[in-house]
PDB file of C-alpha atoms in Angstrom:
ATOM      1  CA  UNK N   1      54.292  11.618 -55.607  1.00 82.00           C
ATOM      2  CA  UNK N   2      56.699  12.120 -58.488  1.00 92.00           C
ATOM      3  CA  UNK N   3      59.866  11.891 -56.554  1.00 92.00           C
ATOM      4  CA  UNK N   4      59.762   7.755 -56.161  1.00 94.00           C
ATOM      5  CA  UNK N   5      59.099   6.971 -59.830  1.00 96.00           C
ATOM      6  CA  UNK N   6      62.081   9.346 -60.151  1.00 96.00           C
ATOM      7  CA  UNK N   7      63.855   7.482 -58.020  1.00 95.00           C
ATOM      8  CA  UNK N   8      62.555   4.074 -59.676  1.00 95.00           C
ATOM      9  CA  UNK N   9      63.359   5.252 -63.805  1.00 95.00           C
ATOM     10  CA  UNK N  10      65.309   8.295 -63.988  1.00 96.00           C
ATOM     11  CA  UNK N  11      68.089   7.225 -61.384  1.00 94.00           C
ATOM     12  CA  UNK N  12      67.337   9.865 -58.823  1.00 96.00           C
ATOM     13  CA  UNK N  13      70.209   8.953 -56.208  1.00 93.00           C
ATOM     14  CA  UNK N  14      72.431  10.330 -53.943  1.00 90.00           C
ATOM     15  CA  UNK N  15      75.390   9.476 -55.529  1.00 92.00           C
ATOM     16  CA  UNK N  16      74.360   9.601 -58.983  1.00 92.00           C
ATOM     17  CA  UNK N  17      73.100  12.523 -61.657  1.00 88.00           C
ATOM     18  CA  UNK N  18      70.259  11.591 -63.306  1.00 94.00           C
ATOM     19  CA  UNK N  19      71.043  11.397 -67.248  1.00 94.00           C
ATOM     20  CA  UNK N  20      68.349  13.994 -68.830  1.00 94.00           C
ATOM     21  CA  UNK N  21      67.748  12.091 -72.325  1.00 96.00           C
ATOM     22  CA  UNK N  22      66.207   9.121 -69.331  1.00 97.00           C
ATOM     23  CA  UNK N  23      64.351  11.962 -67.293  1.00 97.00           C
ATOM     24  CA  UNK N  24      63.503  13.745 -70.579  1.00 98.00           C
ATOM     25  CA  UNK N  25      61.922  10.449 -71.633  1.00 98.00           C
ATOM     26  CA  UNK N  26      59.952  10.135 -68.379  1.00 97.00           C
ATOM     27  CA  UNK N  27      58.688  13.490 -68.690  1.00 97.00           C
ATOM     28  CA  UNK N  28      57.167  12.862 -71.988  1.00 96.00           C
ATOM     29  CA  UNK N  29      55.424   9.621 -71.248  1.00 96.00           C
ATOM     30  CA  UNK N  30      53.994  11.418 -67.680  1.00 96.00           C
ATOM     31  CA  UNK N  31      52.844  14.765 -69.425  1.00 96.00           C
ATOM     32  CA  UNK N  32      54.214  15.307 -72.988  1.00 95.00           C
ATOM     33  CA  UNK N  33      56.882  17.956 -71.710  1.00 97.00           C
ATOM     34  CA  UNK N  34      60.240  17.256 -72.695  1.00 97.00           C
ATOM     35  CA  UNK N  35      63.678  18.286 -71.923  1.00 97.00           C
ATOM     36  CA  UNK N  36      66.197  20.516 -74.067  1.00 97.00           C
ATOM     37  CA  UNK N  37      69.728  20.804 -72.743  1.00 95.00           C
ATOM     38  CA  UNK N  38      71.293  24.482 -72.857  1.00 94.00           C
ATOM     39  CA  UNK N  39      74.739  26.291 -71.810  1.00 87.00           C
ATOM     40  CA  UNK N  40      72.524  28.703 -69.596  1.00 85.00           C
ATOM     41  CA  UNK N  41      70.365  31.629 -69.157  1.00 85.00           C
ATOM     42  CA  UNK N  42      67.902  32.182 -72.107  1.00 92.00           C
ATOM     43  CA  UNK N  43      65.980  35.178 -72.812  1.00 95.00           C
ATOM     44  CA  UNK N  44      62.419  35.329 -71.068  1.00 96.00           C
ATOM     45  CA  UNK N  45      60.622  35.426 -74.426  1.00 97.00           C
ATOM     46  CA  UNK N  46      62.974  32.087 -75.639  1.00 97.00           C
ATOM     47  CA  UNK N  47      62.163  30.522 -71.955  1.00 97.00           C
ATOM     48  CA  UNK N  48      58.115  31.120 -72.361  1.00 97.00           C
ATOM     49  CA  UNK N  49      57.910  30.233 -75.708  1.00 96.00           C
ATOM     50  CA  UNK N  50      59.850  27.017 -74.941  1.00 96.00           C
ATOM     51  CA  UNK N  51      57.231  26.557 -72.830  1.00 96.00           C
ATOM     52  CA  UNK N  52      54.104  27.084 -75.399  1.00 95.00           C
ATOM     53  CA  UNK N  53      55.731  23.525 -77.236  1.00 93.00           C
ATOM     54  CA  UNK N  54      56.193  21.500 -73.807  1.00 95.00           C
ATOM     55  CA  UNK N  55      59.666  21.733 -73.776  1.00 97.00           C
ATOM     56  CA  UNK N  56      61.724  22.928 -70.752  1.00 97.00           C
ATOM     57  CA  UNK N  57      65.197  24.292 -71.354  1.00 97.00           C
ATOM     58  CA  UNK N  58      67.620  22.487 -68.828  1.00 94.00           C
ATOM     59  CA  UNK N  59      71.275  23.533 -67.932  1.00 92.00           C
ATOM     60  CA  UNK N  60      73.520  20.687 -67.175  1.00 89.00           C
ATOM     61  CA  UNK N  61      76.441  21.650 -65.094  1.00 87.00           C
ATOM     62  CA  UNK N  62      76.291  20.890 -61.378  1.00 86.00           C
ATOM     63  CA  UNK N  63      77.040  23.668 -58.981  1.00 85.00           C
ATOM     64  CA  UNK N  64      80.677  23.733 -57.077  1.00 82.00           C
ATOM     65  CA  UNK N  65      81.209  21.283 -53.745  1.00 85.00           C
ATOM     66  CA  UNK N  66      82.594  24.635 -52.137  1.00 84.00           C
ATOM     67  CA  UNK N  67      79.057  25.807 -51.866  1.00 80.00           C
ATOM     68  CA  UNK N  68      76.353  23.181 -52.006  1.00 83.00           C
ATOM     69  CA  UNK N  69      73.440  25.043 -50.375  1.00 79.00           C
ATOM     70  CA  UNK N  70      73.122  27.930 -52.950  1.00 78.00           C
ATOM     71  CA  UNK N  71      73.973  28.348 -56.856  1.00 76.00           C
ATOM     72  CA  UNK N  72      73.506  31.668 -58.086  1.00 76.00           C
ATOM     73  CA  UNK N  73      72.525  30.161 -61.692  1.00 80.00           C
ATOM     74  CA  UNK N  74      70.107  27.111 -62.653  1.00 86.00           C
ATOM     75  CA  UNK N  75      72.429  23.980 -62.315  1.00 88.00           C
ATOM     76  CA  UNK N  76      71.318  20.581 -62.632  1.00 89.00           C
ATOM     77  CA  UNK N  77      69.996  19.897 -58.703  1.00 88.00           C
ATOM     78  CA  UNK N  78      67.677  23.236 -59.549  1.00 90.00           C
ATOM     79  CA  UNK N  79      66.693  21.483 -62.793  1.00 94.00           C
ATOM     80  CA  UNK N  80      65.835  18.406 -61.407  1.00 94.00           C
ATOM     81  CA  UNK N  81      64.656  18.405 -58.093  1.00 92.00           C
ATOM     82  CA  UNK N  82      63.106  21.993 -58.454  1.00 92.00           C
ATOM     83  CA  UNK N  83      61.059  21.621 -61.663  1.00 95.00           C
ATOM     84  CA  UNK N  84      60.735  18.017 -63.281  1.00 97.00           C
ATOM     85  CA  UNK N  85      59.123  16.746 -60.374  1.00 95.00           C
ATOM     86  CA  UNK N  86      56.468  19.520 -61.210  1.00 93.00           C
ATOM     87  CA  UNK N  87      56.427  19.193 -64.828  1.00 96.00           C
ATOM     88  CA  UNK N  88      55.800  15.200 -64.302  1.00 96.00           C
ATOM     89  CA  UNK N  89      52.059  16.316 -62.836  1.00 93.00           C
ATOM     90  CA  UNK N  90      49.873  16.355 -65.864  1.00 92.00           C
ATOM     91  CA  UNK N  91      47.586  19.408 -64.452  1.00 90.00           C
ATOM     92  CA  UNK N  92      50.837  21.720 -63.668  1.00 92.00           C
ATOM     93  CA  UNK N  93      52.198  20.534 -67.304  1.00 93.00           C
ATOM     94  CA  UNK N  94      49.322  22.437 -68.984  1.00 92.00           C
ATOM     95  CA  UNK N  95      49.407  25.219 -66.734  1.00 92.00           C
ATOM     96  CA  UNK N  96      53.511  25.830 -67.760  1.00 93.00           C
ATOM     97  CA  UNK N  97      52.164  25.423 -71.216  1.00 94.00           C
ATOM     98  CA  UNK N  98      49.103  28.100 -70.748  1.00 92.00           C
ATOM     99  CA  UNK N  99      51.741  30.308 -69.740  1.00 94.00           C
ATOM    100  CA  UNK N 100      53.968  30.037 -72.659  1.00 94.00           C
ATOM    101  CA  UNK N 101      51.190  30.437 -75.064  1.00 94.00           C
ATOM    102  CA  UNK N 102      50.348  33.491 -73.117  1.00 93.00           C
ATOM    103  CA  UNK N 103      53.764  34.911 -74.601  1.00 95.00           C
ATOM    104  CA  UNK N 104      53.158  34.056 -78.118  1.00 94.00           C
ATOM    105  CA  UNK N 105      52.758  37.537 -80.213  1.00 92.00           C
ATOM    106  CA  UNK N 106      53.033  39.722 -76.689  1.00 95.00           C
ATOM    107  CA  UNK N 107      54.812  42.801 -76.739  1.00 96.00           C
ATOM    108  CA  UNK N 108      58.487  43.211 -75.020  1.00 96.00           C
ATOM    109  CA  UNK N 109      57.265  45.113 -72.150  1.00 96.00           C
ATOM    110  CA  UNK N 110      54.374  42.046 -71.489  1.00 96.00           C
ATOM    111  CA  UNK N 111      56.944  39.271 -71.790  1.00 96.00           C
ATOM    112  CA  UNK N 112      59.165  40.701 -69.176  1.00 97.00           C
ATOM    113  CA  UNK N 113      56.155  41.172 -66.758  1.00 96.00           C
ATOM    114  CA  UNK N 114      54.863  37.959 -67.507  1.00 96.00           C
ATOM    115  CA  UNK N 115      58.087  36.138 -66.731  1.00 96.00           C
ATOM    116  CA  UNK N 116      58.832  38.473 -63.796  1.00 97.00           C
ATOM    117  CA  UNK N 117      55.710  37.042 -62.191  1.00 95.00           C
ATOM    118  CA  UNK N 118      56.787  33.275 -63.358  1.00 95.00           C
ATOM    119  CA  UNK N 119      59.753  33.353 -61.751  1.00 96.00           C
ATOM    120  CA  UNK N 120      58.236  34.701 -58.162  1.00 97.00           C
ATOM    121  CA  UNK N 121      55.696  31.792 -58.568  1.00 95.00           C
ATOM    122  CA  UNK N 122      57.449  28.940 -60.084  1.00 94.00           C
ATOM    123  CA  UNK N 123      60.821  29.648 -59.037  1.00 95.00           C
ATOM    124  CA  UNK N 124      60.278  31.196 -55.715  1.00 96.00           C
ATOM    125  CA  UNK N 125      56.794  31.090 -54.523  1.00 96.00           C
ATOM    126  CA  UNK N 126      55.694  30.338 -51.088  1.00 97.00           C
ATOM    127  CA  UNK N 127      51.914  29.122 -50.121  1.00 95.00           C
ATOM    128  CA  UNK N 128      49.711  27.825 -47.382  1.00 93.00           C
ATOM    129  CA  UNK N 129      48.925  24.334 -46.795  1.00 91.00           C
ATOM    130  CA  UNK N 130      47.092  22.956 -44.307  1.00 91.00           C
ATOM    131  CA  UNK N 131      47.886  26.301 -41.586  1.00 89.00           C
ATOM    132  CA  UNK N 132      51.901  26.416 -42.430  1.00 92.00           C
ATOM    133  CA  UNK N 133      54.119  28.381 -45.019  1.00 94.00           C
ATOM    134  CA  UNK N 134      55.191  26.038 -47.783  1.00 94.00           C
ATOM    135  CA  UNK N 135      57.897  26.638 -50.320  1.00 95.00           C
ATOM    136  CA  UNK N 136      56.732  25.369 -53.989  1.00 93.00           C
ATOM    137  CA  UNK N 137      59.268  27.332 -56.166  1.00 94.00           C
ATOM    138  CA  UNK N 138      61.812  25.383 -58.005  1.00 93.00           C
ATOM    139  CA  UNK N 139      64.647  28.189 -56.622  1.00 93.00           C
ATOM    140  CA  UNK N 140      63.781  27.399 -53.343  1.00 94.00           C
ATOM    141  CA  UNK N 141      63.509  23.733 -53.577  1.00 92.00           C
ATOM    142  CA  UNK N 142      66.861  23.573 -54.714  1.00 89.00           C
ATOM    143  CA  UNK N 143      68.604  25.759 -52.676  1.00 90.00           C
ATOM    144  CA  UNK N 144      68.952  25.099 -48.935  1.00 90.00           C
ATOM    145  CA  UNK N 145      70.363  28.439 -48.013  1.00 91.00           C
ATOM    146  CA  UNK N 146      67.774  30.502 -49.737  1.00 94.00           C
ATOM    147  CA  UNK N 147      64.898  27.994 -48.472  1.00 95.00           C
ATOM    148  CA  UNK N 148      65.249  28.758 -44.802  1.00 95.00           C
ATOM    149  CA  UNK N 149      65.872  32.336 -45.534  1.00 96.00           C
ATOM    150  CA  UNK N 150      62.465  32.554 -47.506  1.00 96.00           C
ATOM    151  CA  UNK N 151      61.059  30.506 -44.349  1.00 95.00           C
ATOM    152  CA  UNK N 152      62.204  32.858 -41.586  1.00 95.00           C
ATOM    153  CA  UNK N 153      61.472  36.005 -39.503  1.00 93.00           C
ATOM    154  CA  UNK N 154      63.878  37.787 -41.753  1.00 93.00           C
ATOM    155  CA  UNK N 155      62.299  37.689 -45.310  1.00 96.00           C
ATOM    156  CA  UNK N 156      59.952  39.954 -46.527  1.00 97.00           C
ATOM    157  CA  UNK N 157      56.709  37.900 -47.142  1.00 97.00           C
ATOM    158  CA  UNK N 158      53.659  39.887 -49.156  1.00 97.00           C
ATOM    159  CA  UNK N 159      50.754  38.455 -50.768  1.00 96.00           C
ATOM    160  CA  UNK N 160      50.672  37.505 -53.902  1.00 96.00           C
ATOM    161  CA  UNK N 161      49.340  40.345 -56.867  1.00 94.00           C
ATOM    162  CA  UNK N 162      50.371  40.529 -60.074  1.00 92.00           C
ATOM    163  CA  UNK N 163      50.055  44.174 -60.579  1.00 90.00           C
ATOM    164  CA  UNK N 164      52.796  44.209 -57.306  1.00 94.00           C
ATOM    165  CA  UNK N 165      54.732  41.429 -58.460  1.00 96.00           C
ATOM    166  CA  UNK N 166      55.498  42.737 -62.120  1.00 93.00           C
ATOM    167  CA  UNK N 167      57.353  45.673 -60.722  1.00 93.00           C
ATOM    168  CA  UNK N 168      59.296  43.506 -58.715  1.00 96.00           C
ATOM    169  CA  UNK N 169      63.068  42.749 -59.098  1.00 96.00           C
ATOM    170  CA  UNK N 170      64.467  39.441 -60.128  1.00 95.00           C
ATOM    171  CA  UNK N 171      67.392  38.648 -58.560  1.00 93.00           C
ATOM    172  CA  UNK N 172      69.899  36.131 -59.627  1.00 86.00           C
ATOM    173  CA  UNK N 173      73.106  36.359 -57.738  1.00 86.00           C
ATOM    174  CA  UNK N 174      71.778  36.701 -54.320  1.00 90.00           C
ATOM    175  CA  UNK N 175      68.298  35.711 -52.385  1.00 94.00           C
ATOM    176  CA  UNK N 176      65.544  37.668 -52.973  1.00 96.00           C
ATOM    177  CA  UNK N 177      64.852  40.938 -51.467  1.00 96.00           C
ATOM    178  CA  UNK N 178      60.963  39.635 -51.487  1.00 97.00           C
ATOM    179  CA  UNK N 179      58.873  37.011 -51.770  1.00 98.00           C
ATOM    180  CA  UNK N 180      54.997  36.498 -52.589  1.00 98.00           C
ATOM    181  CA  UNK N 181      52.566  34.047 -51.180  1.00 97.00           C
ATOM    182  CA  UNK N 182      49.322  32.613 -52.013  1.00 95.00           C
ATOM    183  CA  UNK N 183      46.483  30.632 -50.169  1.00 95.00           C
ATOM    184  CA  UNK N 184      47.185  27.809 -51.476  1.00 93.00           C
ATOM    185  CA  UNK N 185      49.528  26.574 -55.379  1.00 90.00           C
ATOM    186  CA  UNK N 186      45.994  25.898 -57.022  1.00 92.00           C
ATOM    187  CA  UNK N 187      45.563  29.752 -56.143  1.00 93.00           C
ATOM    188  CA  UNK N 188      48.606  30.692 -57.453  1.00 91.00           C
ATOM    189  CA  UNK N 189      47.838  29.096 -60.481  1.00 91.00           C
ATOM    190  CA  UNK N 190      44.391  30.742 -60.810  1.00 93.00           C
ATOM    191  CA  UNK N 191      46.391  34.184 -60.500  1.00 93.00           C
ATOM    192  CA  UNK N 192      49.010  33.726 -63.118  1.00 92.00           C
ATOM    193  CA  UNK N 193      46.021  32.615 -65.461  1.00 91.00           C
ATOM    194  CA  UNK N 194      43.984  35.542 -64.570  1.00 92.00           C
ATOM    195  CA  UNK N 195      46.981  37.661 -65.613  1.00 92.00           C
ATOM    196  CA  UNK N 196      47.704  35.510 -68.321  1.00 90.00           C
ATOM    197  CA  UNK N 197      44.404  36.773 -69.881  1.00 89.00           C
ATOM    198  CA  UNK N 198      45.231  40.739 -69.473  1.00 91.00           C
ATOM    199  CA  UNK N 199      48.098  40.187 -72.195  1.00 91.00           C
ATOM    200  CA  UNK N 200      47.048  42.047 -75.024  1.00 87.00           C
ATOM    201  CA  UNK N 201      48.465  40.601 -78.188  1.00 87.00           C
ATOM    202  CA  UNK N 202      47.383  40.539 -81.943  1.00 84.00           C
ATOM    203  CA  UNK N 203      46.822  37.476 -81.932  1.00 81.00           C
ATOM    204  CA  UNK N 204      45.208  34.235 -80.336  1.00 86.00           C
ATOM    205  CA  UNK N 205      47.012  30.893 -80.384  1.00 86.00           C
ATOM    206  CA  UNK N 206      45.763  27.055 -79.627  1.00 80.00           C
ATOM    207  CA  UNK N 207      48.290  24.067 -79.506  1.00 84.00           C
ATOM    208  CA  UNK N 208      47.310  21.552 -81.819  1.00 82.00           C
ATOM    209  CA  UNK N 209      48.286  17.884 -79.384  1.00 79.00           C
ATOM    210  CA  UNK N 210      48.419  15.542 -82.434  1.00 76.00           C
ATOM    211  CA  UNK N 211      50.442  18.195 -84.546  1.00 78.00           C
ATOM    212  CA  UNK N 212      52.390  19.337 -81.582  1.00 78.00           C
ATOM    213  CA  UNK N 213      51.974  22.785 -83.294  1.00 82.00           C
ATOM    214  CA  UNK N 214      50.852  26.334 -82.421  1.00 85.00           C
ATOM    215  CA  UNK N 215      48.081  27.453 -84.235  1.00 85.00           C
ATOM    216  CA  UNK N 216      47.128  30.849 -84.918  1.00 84.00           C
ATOM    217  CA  UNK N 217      43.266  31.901 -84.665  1.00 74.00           C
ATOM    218  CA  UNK N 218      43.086  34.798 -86.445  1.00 68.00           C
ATOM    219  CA  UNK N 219      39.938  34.278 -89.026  1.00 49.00           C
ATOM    220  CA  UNK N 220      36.400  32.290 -87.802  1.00 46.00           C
ATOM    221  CA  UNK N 221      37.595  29.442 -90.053  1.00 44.00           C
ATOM    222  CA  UNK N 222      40.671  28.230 -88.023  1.00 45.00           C
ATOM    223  CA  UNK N 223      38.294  29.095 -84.815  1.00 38.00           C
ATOM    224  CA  UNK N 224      36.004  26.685 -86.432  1.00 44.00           C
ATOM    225  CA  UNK N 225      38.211  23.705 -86.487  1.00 51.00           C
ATOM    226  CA  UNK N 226      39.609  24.143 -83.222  1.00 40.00           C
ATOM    227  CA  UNK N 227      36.025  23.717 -82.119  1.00 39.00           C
ATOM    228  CA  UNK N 228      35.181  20.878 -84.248  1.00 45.00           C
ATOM    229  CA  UNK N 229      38.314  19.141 -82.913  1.00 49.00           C
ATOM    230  CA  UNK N 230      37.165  19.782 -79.408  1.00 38.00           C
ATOM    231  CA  UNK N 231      33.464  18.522 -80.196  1.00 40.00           C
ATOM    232  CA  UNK N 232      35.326  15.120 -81.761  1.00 44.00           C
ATOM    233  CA  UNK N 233      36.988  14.691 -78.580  1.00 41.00           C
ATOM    234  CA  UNK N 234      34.500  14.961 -76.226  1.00 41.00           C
ATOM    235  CA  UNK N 235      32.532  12.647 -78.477  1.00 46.00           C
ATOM    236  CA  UNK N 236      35.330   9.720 -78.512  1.00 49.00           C
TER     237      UNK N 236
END
């Protein structure tokens, strides 16, 4: 439902790139997420923590006409037709930002396990929708050659656990040796939040909207606002 008003502000065309200061802009006024242009790669904690303040770090080279139907790094079509779509729906917008905050004050090891299951969800995670395999991931979206590879006899297709998952490789420079599916995406994001929760970290952290900052609950009196704000919310 994204992809016309895409289309309609952002310039979504094929023979045009979309500018991302005019998608960035779109994304903010659709779900408060906002775009931040980088050379590449990023570490998982910078990714996830990225995340945790609504902002998505976007590459902006576009992958070489020699080979259109696969880019072994995030380019601009994987950017773009793979994630902003996604980050334009206000519900999936707080679930990407649930999952950053998860990251806040985890340990190494948890980051890495916590991204390792991000990226065979939102980058290459399959579900069910009405009685057919669906592709939902942003790597697979983008990326024709990988898509029907995911979609045929010769992928390996197992259902989705964390605890599986996590031990998983993540391969960048060629398709996946496997790939996870759910029942449906609402179920996949009911898994990642139940994982979410297993993190154990010193620390609990709430994103302050009006602030746009991350605060840290650790005494009752910064609990206590955070409830006080949320009882003068539900009262407006």
């Amino acid at each position: 439902q994204n992809l016309p008003l895409l289309q309609k502000y952002c310039g979504y065309r094929e023979d045009n790139i979309p500018q991302l200061e005019d998608v960035s802009q779109f994304l903010k006024s659709r779900s408060g997420f906002t775009l931040r242009p980088v050379a590449g790669y990023l570490s998982s904690r910078d990714f996830l923590a990225g995340l945790a303040f609504r902002v998505f770090h976007c590459t902006q080279y576009i992958r070489h006409p020699s080979d259109p139907f696969y880019t072994p790094e995030p380019d601009c079509c994987h950017e773009l037709m793979g994630h902003v779509p996604l980050l334009a729906d206000s519900s999936f917008a707080q679930f990407s930002q649930e999952i950053g905050l998860a990251s806040l004050g985890a340990s190494e090891d948890e980051v890495q396990r916590l991204a390792t299951c991000y990226f065979f969800t939102i980058e290459f995670g399959l579900c069910h929708q009405d009685g057919e395999l669906r592709a939902y991931g942003a790597g697979l979206l983008s990326s024709i050659g990988e898509l029907k590879h995911a979609l045929s006899n010769e992928s390996n297709i197992q259902k989705f656990d964390p605890k599986t998952v996590m031990e998983q490789e993540c391969l960048v420079t060629t398709f996946q040796n496997a790939y996870f599916v759910t029942t449906s995406f609402e179920d996949a994001k009911d898994k990642m939040r139940e994982f979410a929760k297993t993190i154990k970290k010193p620390f609990d952290v709430h994103y302050n909207p009006y602030t746009q900052m991350i605060e840290t609950l650790d005494s009752t009196d910064s609990l206590t606002n955070v409830i006080d704000n949320i009882k003068g919310e539900l009262a407006t």
